[in-house]
Amino acid sequence: MTVVDIAKELIAFDTSGPPAREQACAQWIKDFLEDIGFEAELQVVEKDRANVIGKIGRGKGPGLVLSGHIDVVLAGDLGLWKVTGPFEPVVKNGKIYGRGACDMKGPDACILQAVKELAKESYKRQLSVVFTAGEDTGGWYVTKVLEEEKITTDDAMCGVIPEPSMMEIIPVHKGSGGAKVLIHGRAAHSSKPELGINANQKAADYLYALRGLQSKLDETRHPLLGPTTVECTMMNGGFKSNIIPDQARLTLNFRLIPEHKDPEISRRWFEDMIASLSSKDPEFKAELTSHRASEPLDVPLDSRIVTTLRDILGTRIVGAPYYTEAVNYTRAGIPTVICGPGSIDQAHTPDEYVSLEQLELGVSTFKEAVKRICV
Ligand SMILES: [Zn+2]
């Protein structure tokens, strides 16, 4: 079997969702790993859904973990698939087509091919592989792998997730968050506005202050990610054209650089804006009704995994606009970066593909990384 054969096998399993059913594909991966000498485990997380964890050189001290996901996004409008059906992979003009070709069954195949070619080596450090359910389709079951200690700092000291990055190295990406602000006004007939307090007008004051916050945030730029951004993405207020609105609601969405990773920081921005507007305007009344913030990925550029991949590839170190499981591994004490074949531009699209050249580069890179860290 070549990396292309493995990719075809994986793509042929319909693991699209929601609802995604990864278990049959997970079982195929487990059997593959056992055939080449890995200890492998199926971790069933829900009906028809499972992660796979494989280990070789167990107990030899923490080495590398290579981690991919098994689920893929829905095929969408089948009429838009011109080259082949989503689960009938074909190779054409140096590319393999099918749902998940680049995100990320092609990259998964690179992991499997690389570890197969190295299965007979004698390991100085443990090599682990993980294939998760629910990365793109709901569930985020990498958390089960880590919570149930299937992979710990005793297994791995660093990790790579081959999300499509054209084999560029991504040690940092932004965290994301959301908040809701409820603005209180006072209803009155619109012919007598002086009797009411217009919540929509007060919301406009808040939005204006938000632009001020952004200007301040623009002063702190991460070298790879730029500044934290804060946007109001939804707003509604009022219920009748001739009534002064008594309530307005703003939904905020923000993307955080590592400097702002403590969730309390962003919470304070939005609360302080309310406090500041209220102190200048006694009629301004608002509250932050919800707030959540997820952590950015922030693996140091001089960490072992970054320098190892940079030595092998010589490619650029860049930031990513999207959120990944690398945060979970890194938070668990295993610094993990993104580096995988194919372009994110082809992910989630009809006629998804990855070039065979990128797959070959994936295999050779992961092999070399395993050699340098584990063999
Ligand atoms: Zn992905």
PDB file of N, CA and C in Angstrom, residues 80-157:
ATOM      1  N   LEU A  80     -22.365  19.809  -7.345  1.00  0.00           N
ATOM      2  CA  LEU A  80     -21.148  20.617  -7.474  1.00  0.00           C
ATOM      3  C   LEU A  80     -19.884  19.749  -7.540  1.00  0.00           C
ATOM      4  N   TRP A  81     -20.026  18.439  -7.274  1.00  0.00           N
ATOM      5  CA  TRP A  81     -18.871  17.539  -7.341  1.00  0.00           C
ATOM      6  C   TRP A  81     -18.724  17.081  -8.796  1.00  0.00           C
ATOM      7  N   LYS A  82     -17.773  17.668  -9.516  1.00  0.00           N
ATOM      8  CA  LYS A  82     -17.653  17.415 -10.959  1.00  0.00           C
ATOM      9  C   LYS A  82     -16.677  16.277 -11.258  1.00  0.00           C
ATOM     10  N   VAL A  83     -15.619  16.159 -10.459  1.00  0.00           N
ATOM     11  CA  VAL A  83     -14.564  15.191 -10.785  1.00  0.00           C
ATOM     12  C   VAL A  83     -14.964  13.780 -10.375  1.00  0.00           C
ATOM     13  N   THR A  84     -15.498  13.675  -9.175  1.00  0.00           N
ATOM     14  CA  THR A  84     -15.934  12.369  -8.667  1.00  0.00           C
ATOM     15  C   THR A  84     -16.883  12.602  -7.500  1.00  0.00           C
ATOM     16  N   GLY A  85     -17.553  11.531  -7.059  1.00  0.00           N
ATOM     17  CA  GLY A  85     -18.405  11.641  -5.876  1.00  0.00           C
ATOM     18  C   GLY A  85     -17.543  11.826  -4.643  1.00  0.00           C
ATOM     19  N   PRO A  86     -18.126  12.375  -3.582  1.00  0.00           N
ATOM     20  CA  PRO A  86     -17.325  12.706  -2.399  1.00  0.00           C
ATOM     21  C   PRO A  86     -16.638  11.501  -1.745  1.00  0.00           C
ATOM     22  N   PHE A  87     -17.272  10.316  -1.863  1.00  0.00           N
ATOM     23  CA  PHE A  87     -16.696   9.147  -1.182  1.00  0.00           C
ATOM     24  C   PHE A  87     -16.205   8.098  -2.177  1.00  0.00           C
ATOM     25  N   GLU A  88     -15.958   8.564  -3.424  1.00  0.00           N
ATOM     26  CA  GLU A  88     -15.392   7.686  -4.470  1.00  0.00           C
ATOM     27  C   GLU A  88     -14.092   8.316  -4.951  1.00  0.00           C
ATOM     28  N   PRO A  89     -13.044   8.182  -4.146  1.00  0.00           N
ATOM     29  CA  PRO A  89     -11.797   8.891  -4.449  1.00  0.00           C
ATOM     30  C   PRO A  89     -11.194   8.488  -5.797  1.00  0.00           C
ATOM     31  N   VAL A  90     -10.693   9.454  -6.519  1.00  0.00           N
ATOM     32  CA  VAL A  90      -9.954   9.165  -7.759  1.00  0.00           C
ATOM     33  C   VAL A  90      -8.683  10.028  -7.793  1.00  0.00           C
ATOM     34  N   VAL A  91      -7.719   9.516  -8.556  1.00  0.00           N
ATOM     35  CA  VAL A  91      -6.495  10.281  -8.781  1.00  0.00           C
ATOM     36  C   VAL A  91      -6.543  10.797 -10.216  1.00  0.00           C
ATOM     37  N   LYS A  92      -6.302  12.090 -10.361  1.00  0.00           N
ATOM     38  CA  LYS A  92      -6.352  12.705 -11.683  1.00  0.00           C
ATOM     39  C   LYS A  92      -5.370  13.872 -11.704  1.00  0.00           C
ATOM     40  N   ASN A  93      -4.579  13.941 -12.742  1.00  0.00           N
ATOM     41  CA  ASN A  93      -3.625  15.051 -12.908  1.00  0.00           C
ATOM     42  C   ASN A  93      -2.781  15.317 -11.653  1.00  0.00           C
ATOM     43  N   GLY A  94      -2.314  14.245 -11.031  1.00  0.00           N
ATOM     44  CA  GLY A  94      -1.424  14.429  -9.886  1.00  0.00           C
ATOM     45  C   GLY A  94      -2.112  14.850  -8.605  1.00  0.00           C
ATOM     46  N   LYS A  95      -3.441  14.692  -8.560  1.00  0.00           N
ATOM     47  CA  LYS A  95      -4.177  15.064  -7.350  1.00  0.00           C
ATOM     48  C   LYS A  95      -5.135  13.933  -6.991  1.00  0.00           C
ATOM     49  N   ILE A  96      -5.391  13.780  -5.686  1.00  0.00           N
ATOM     50  CA  ILE A  96      -6.436  12.848  -5.289  1.00  0.00           C
ATOM     51  C   ILE A  96      -7.645  13.664  -4.833  1.00  0.00           C
ATOM     52  N   TYR A  97      -8.809  13.271  -5.369  1.00  0.00           N
ATOM     53  CA  TYR A  97     -10.057  13.990  -5.108  1.00  0.00           C
ATOM     54  C   TYR A  97     -10.971  13.187  -4.202  1.00  0.00           C
ATOM     55  N   GLY A  98     -11.732  13.872  -3.371  1.00  0.00           N
ATOM     56  CA  GLY A  98     -12.748  13.244  -2.526  1.00  0.00           C
ATOM     57  C   GLY A  98     -12.905  14.057  -1.251  1.00  0.00           C
ATOM     58  N   ARG A  99     -14.041  13.851  -0.554  1.00  0.00           N
ATOM     59  CA  ARG A  99     -14.259  14.597   0.694  1.00  0.00           C
ATOM     60  C   ARG A  99     -13.204  14.182   1.725  1.00  0.00           C
ATOM     61  N   GLY A 100     -12.503  15.173   2.254  1.00  0.00           N
ATOM     62  CA  GLY A 100     -11.455  14.882   3.232  1.00  0.00           C
ATOM     63  C   GLY A 100     -10.081  14.711   2.611  1.00  0.00           C
ATOM     64  N   ALA A 101      -9.973  14.813   1.272  1.00  0.00           N
ATOM     65  CA  ALA A 101      -8.662  14.612   0.636  1.00  0.00           C
ATOM     66  C   ALA A 101      -7.599  15.478   1.319  1.00  0.00           C
ATOM     67  N   CYS A 102      -7.950  16.741   1.580  1.00  0.00           N
ATOM     68  CA  CYS A 102      -6.951  17.572   2.277  1.00  0.00           C
ATOM     69  C   CYS A 102      -7.293  17.800   3.747  1.00  0.00           C
ATOM     70  N   ASP A 103      -8.575  17.704   4.119  1.00  0.00           N
ATOM     71  CA  ASP A 103      -8.953  17.946   5.535  1.00  0.00           C
ATOM     72  C   ASP A 103      -9.801  16.801   6.051  1.00  0.00           C
ATOM     73  N   MET A 104      -9.191  15.712   6.589  1.00  0.00           N
ATOM     74  CA  MET A 104      -7.766  15.521   6.568  1.00  0.00           C
ATOM     75  C   MET A 104      -7.419  14.060   6.460  1.00  0.00           C
ATOM     76  N   LYS A 105      -8.121  13.384   5.545  1.00  0.00           N
ATOM     77  CA  LYS A 105      -7.794  11.969   5.371  1.00  0.00           C
ATOM     78  C   LYS A 105      -6.512  11.780   4.571  1.00  0.00           C
ATOM     79  N   GLY A 106      -6.227  12.698   3.646  1.00  0.00           N
ATOM     80  CA  GLY A 106      -4.925  12.656   2.981  1.00  0.00           C
ATOM     81  C   GLY A 106      -3.797  12.796   4.002  1.00  0.00           C
ATOM     82  N   PRO A 107      -3.857  13.844   4.845  1.00  0.00           N
ATOM     83  CA  PRO A 107      -2.866  13.970   5.915  1.00  0.00           C
ATOM     84  C   PRO A 107      -2.850  12.778   6.876  1.00  0.00           C
ATOM     85  N   ASP A 108      -4.022  12.218   7.207  1.00  0.00           N
ATOM     86  CA  ASP A 108      -4.060  11.015   8.058  1.00  0.00           C
ATOM     87  C   ASP A 108      -3.258   9.893   7.392  1.00  0.00           C
ATOM     88  N   ALA A 109      -3.443   9.775   6.064  1.00  0.00           N
ATOM     89  CA  ALA A 109      -2.730   8.726   5.318  1.00  0.00           C
ATOM     90  C   ALA A 109      -1.218   8.956   5.382  1.00  0.00           C
ATOM     91  N   CYS A 110      -0.809  10.210   5.379  1.00  0.00           N
ATOM     92  CA  CYS A 110       0.633  10.513   5.511  1.00  0.00           C
ATOM     93  C   CYS A 110       1.166   9.990   6.839  1.00  0.00           C
ATOM     94  N   ILE A 111       0.391  10.191   7.907  1.00  0.00           N
ATOM     95  CA  ILE A 111       0.813   9.686   9.219  1.00  0.00           C
ATOM     96  C   ILE A 111       0.966   8.168   9.144  1.00  0.00           C
ATOM     97  N   LEU A 112      -0.071   7.500   8.612  1.00  0.00           N
ATOM     98  CA  LEU A 112      -0.060   6.026   8.602  1.00  0.00           C
ATOM     99  C   LEU A 112       1.079   5.487   7.740  1.00  0.00           C
ATOM    100  N   GLN A 113       1.304   6.113   6.579  1.00  0.00           N
ATOM    101  CA  GLN A 113       2.384   5.650   5.708  1.00  0.00           C
ATOM    102  C   GLN A 113       3.752   5.875   6.368  1.00  0.00           C
ATOM    103  N   ALA A 114       3.916   7.024   6.996  1.00  0.00           N
ATOM    104  CA  ALA A 114       5.206   7.338   7.644  1.00  0.00           C
ATOM    105  C   ALA A 114       5.502   6.335   8.755  1.00  0.00           C
ATOM    106  N   VAL A 115       4.499   6.071   9.599  1.00  0.00           N
ATOM    107  CA  VAL A 115       4.770   5.170  10.725  1.00  0.00           C
ATOM    108  C   VAL A 115       4.920   3.732  10.241  1.00  0.00           C
ATOM    109  N   LYS A 116       4.259   3.390   9.140  1.00  0.00           N
ATOM    110  CA  LYS A 116       4.425   2.046   8.584  1.00  0.00           C
ATOM    111  C   LYS A 116       5.871   1.836   8.130  1.00  0.00           C
ATOM    112  N   GLU A 117       6.410   2.848   7.452  1.00  0.00           N
ATOM    113  CA  GLU A 117       7.775   2.715   6.936  1.00  0.00           C
ATOM    114  C   GLU A 117       8.813   2.673   8.056  1.00  0.00           C
ATOM    115  N   LEU A 118       8.414   3.130   9.248  1.00  0.00           N
ATOM    116  CA  LEU A 118       9.352   3.156  10.376  1.00  0.00           C
ATOM    117  C   LEU A 118       9.033   2.105  11.436  1.00  0.00           C
ATOM    118  N   ALA A 119       8.076   1.237  11.126  1.00  0.00           N
ATOM    119  CA  ALA A 119       7.588   0.318  12.172  1.00  0.00           C
ATOM    120  C   ALA A 119       8.660  -0.648  12.665  1.00  0.00           C
ATOM    121  N   LYS A 120       9.644  -0.924  11.819  1.00  0.00           N
ATOM    122  CA  LYS A 120      10.664  -1.911  12.213  1.00  0.00           C
ATOM    123  C   LYS A 120      11.864  -1.284  12.942  1.00  0.00           C
ATOM    124  N   GLU A 121      11.860   0.037  13.060  1.00  0.00           N
ATOM    125  CA  GLU A 121      12.971   0.713  13.744  1.00  0.00           C
ATOM    126  C   GLU A 121      12.974   0.335  15.227  1.00  0.00           C
ATOM    127  N   SER A 122      14.133   0.511  15.866  1.00  0.00           N
ATOM    128  CA  SER A 122      14.094   0.348  17.327  1.00  0.00           C
ATOM    129  C   SER A 122      13.976   1.747  17.928  1.00  0.00           C
ATOM    130  N   TYR A 123      13.014   1.880  18.800  1.00  0.00           N
ATOM    131  CA  TYR A 123      12.644   3.200  19.297  1.00  0.00           C
ATOM    132  C   TYR A 123      13.384   3.550  20.583  1.00  0.00           C
ATOM    133  N   LYS A 124      13.928   4.762  20.622  1.00  0.00           N
ATOM    134  CA  LYS A 124      14.543   5.258  21.851  1.00  0.00           C
ATOM    135  C   LYS A 124      13.524   6.026  22.675  1.00  0.00           C
ATOM    136  N   ARG A 125      12.507   6.544  21.982  1.00  0.00           N
ATOM    137  CA  ARG A 125      11.404   7.224  22.653  1.00  0.00           C
ATOM    138  C   ARG A 125      10.101   6.762  22.020  1.00  0.00           C
ATOM    139  N   GLN A 126       9.036   6.831  22.796  1.00  0.00           N
ATOM    140  CA  GLN A 126       7.749   6.335  22.312  1.00  0.00           C
ATOM    141  C   GLN A 126       7.195   7.211  21.180  1.00  0.00           C
ATOM    142  N   LEU A 127       6.615   6.554  20.177  1.00  0.00           N
ATOM    143  CA  LEU A 127       5.875   7.252  19.116  1.00  0.00           C
ATOM    144  C   LEU A 127       4.393   6.947  19.313  1.00  0.00           C
ATOM    145  N   SER A 128       3.567   8.003  19.310  1.00  0.00           N
ATOM    146  CA  SER A 128       2.118   7.811  19.460  1.00  0.00           C
ATOM    147  C   SER A 128       1.408   8.413  18.262  1.00  0.00           C
ATOM    148  N   VAL A 129       0.298   7.788  17.896  1.00  0.00           N
ATOM    149  CA  VAL A 129      -0.572   8.385  16.879  1.00  0.00           C
ATOM    150  C   VAL A 129      -1.986   8.425  17.444  1.00  0.00           C
ATOM    151  N   VAL A 130      -2.707   9.483  17.076  1.00  0.00           N
ATOM    152  CA  VAL A 130      -4.092   9.622  17.536  1.00  0.00           C
ATOM    153  C   VAL A 130      -4.938  10.032  16.334  1.00  0.00           C
ATOM    154  N   PHE A 131      -6.123   9.446  16.232  1.00  0.00           N
ATOM    155  CA  PHE A 131      -7.078   9.854  15.199  1.00  0.00           C
ATOM    156  C   PHE A 131      -8.393  10.113  15.916  1.00  0.00           C
ATOM    157  N   THR A 132      -8.879  11.341  15.836  1.00  0.00           N
ATOM    158  CA  THR A 132     -10.013  11.728  16.677  1.00  0.00           C
ATOM    159  C   THR A 132     -11.314  11.813  15.881  1.00  0.00           C
ATOM    160  N   ALA A 133     -12.400  11.714  16.625  1.00  0.00           N
ATOM    161  CA  ALA A 133     -13.739  11.937  16.076  1.00  0.00           C
ATOM    162  C   ALA A 133     -14.173  13.358  16.434  1.00  0.00           C
ATOM    163  N   GLY A 134     -15.036  13.895  15.595  1.00  0.00           N
ATOM    164  CA  GLY A 134     -15.739  15.124  15.980  1.00  0.00           C
ATOM    165  C   GLY A 134     -14.955  16.414  15.935  1.00  0.00           C
ATOM    166  N   GLU A 135     -13.899  16.476  15.124  1.00  0.00           N
ATOM    167  CA  GLU A 135     -13.157  17.739  15.082  1.00  0.00           C
ATOM    168  C   GLU A 135     -13.911  18.792  14.282  1.00  0.00           C
ATOM    169  N   ASP A 136     -14.459  18.352  13.147  1.00  0.00           N
ATOM    170  CA  ASP A 136     -15.158  19.301  12.271  1.00  0.00           C
ATOM    171  C   ASP A 136     -16.676  19.183  12.378  1.00  0.00           C
ATOM    172  N   THR A 137     -17.158  18.164  13.091  1.00  0.00           N
ATOM    173  CA  THR A 137     -18.582  17.822  13.000  1.00  0.00           C
ATOM    174  C   THR A 137     -19.294  17.861  14.343  1.00  0.00           C
ATOM    175  N   GLY A 138     -18.655  18.417  15.364  1.00  0.00           N
ATOM    176  CA  GLY A 138     -19.288  18.493  16.678  1.00  0.00           C
ATOM    177  C   GLY A 138     -18.830  17.356  17.575  1.00  0.00           C
ATOM    178  N   GLY A 139     -18.448  17.706  18.780  1.00  0.00           N
ATOM    179  CA  GLY A 139     -18.013  16.700  19.743  1.00  0.00           C
ATOM    180  C   GLY A 139     -16.655  17.024  20.313  1.00  0.00           C
ATOM    181  N   TRP A 140     -15.732  17.341  19.399  1.00  0.00           N
ATOM    182  CA  TRP A 140     -14.380  17.715  19.831  1.00  0.00           C
ATOM    183  C   TRP A 140     -13.833  16.661  20.807  1.00  0.00           C
ATOM    184  N   TYR A 141     -13.796  15.405  20.315  1.00  0.00           N
ATOM    185  CA  TYR A 141     -13.493  14.279  21.201  1.00  0.00           C
ATOM    186  C   TYR A 141     -12.017  14.127  21.540  1.00  0.00           C
ATOM    187  N   VAL A 142     -11.157  15.002  21.021  1.00  0.00           N
ATOM    188  CA  VAL A 142      -9.774  15.021  21.493  1.00  0.00           C
ATOM    189  C   VAL A 142      -9.762  15.219  23.012  1.00  0.00           C
ATOM    190  N   THR A 143     -10.795  15.907  23.525  1.00  0.00           N
ATOM    191  CA  THR A 143     -10.856  16.131  24.976  1.00  0.00           C
ATOM    192  C   THR A 143     -10.935  14.800  25.729  1.00  0.00           C
ATOM    193  N   LYS A 144     -11.632  13.806  25.147  1.00  0.00           N
ATOM    194  CA  LYS A 144     -11.730  12.481  25.792  1.00  0.00           C
ATOM    195  C   LYS A 144     -10.357  11.799  25.836  1.00  0.00           C
ATOM    196  N   VAL A 145      -9.596  11.961  24.758  1.00  0.00           N
ATOM    197  CA  VAL A 145      -8.258  11.358  24.701  1.00  0.00           C
ATOM    198  C   VAL A 145      -7.418  11.889  25.865  1.00  0.00           C
ATOM    199  N   LEU A 146      -7.530  13.196  26.090  1.00  0.00           N
ATOM    200  CA  LEU A 146      -6.682  13.830  27.101  1.00  0.00           C
ATOM    201  C   LEU A 146      -7.255  13.678  28.512  1.00  0.00           C
ATOM    202  N   GLU A 147      -8.574  13.844  28.646  1.00  0.00           N
ATOM    203  CA  GLU A 147      -9.194  13.698  29.978  1.00  0.00           C
ATOM    204  C   GLU A 147      -9.009  12.285  30.523  1.00  0.00           C
ATOM    205  N   GLU A 148      -9.171  11.309  29.648  1.00  0.00           N
ATOM    206  CA  GLU A 148      -9.037   9.920  30.115  1.00  0.00           C
ATOM    207  C   GLU A 148      -7.578   9.448  30.056  1.00  0.00           C
ATOM    208  N   GLU A 149      -6.686  10.395  29.854  1.00  0.00           N
ATOM    209  CA  GLU A 149      -5.240  10.155  29.917  1.00  0.00           C
ATOM    210  C   GLU A 149      -4.778   9.048  28.989  1.00  0.00           C
ATOM    211  N   LYS A 150      -5.386   8.991  27.789  1.00  0.00           N
ATOM    212  CA  LYS A 150      -4.916   8.052  26.775  1.00  0.00           C
ATOM    213  C   LYS A 150      -3.568   8.531  26.225  1.00  0.00           C
ATOM    214  N   ILE A 151      -3.393   9.835  26.232  1.00  0.00           N
ATOM    215  CA  ILE A 151      -2.096  10.440  25.881  1.00  0.00           C
ATOM    216  C   ILE A 151      -1.767  11.453  26.974  1.00  0.00           C
ATOM    217  N   THR A 152      -0.592  11.304  27.572  1.00  0.00           N
ATOM    218  CA  THR A 152      -0.164  12.228  28.620  1.00  0.00           C
ATOM    219  C   THR A 152       1.278  12.653  28.326  1.00  0.00           C
ATOM    220  N   THR A 153       1.824  13.450  29.228  1.00  0.00           N
ATOM    221  CA  THR A 153       3.215  13.877  29.062  1.00  0.00           C
ATOM    222  C   THR A 153       4.189  12.705  29.252  1.00  0.00           C
ATOM    223  N   ASP A 154       3.689  11.552  29.739  1.00  0.00           N
ATOM    224  CA  ASP A 154       4.533  10.344  29.768  1.00  0.00           C
ATOM    225  C   ASP A 154       4.653   9.710  28.380  1.00  0.00           C
ATOM    226  N   ASP A 155       3.691  10.021  27.499  1.00  0.00           N
ATOM    227  CA  ASP A 155       3.701   9.461  26.139  1.00  0.00           C
ATOM    228  C   ASP A 155       4.427  10.372  25.154  1.00  0.00           C
ATOM    229  N   ALA A 156       4.188  11.658  25.284  1.00  0.00           N
ATOM    230  CA  ALA A 156       4.685  12.574  24.257  1.00  0.00           C
ATOM    231  C   ALA A 156       5.210  13.860  24.877  1.00  0.00           C
ATOM    232  N   MET A 157       6.296  14.374  24.291  1.00  0.00           N
ATOM    233  CA  MET A 157       6.804  15.676  24.741  1.00  0.00           C
ATOM    234  C   MET A 157       6.479  16.756  23.721  1.00  0.00           C
TER     235      MET A 157
END
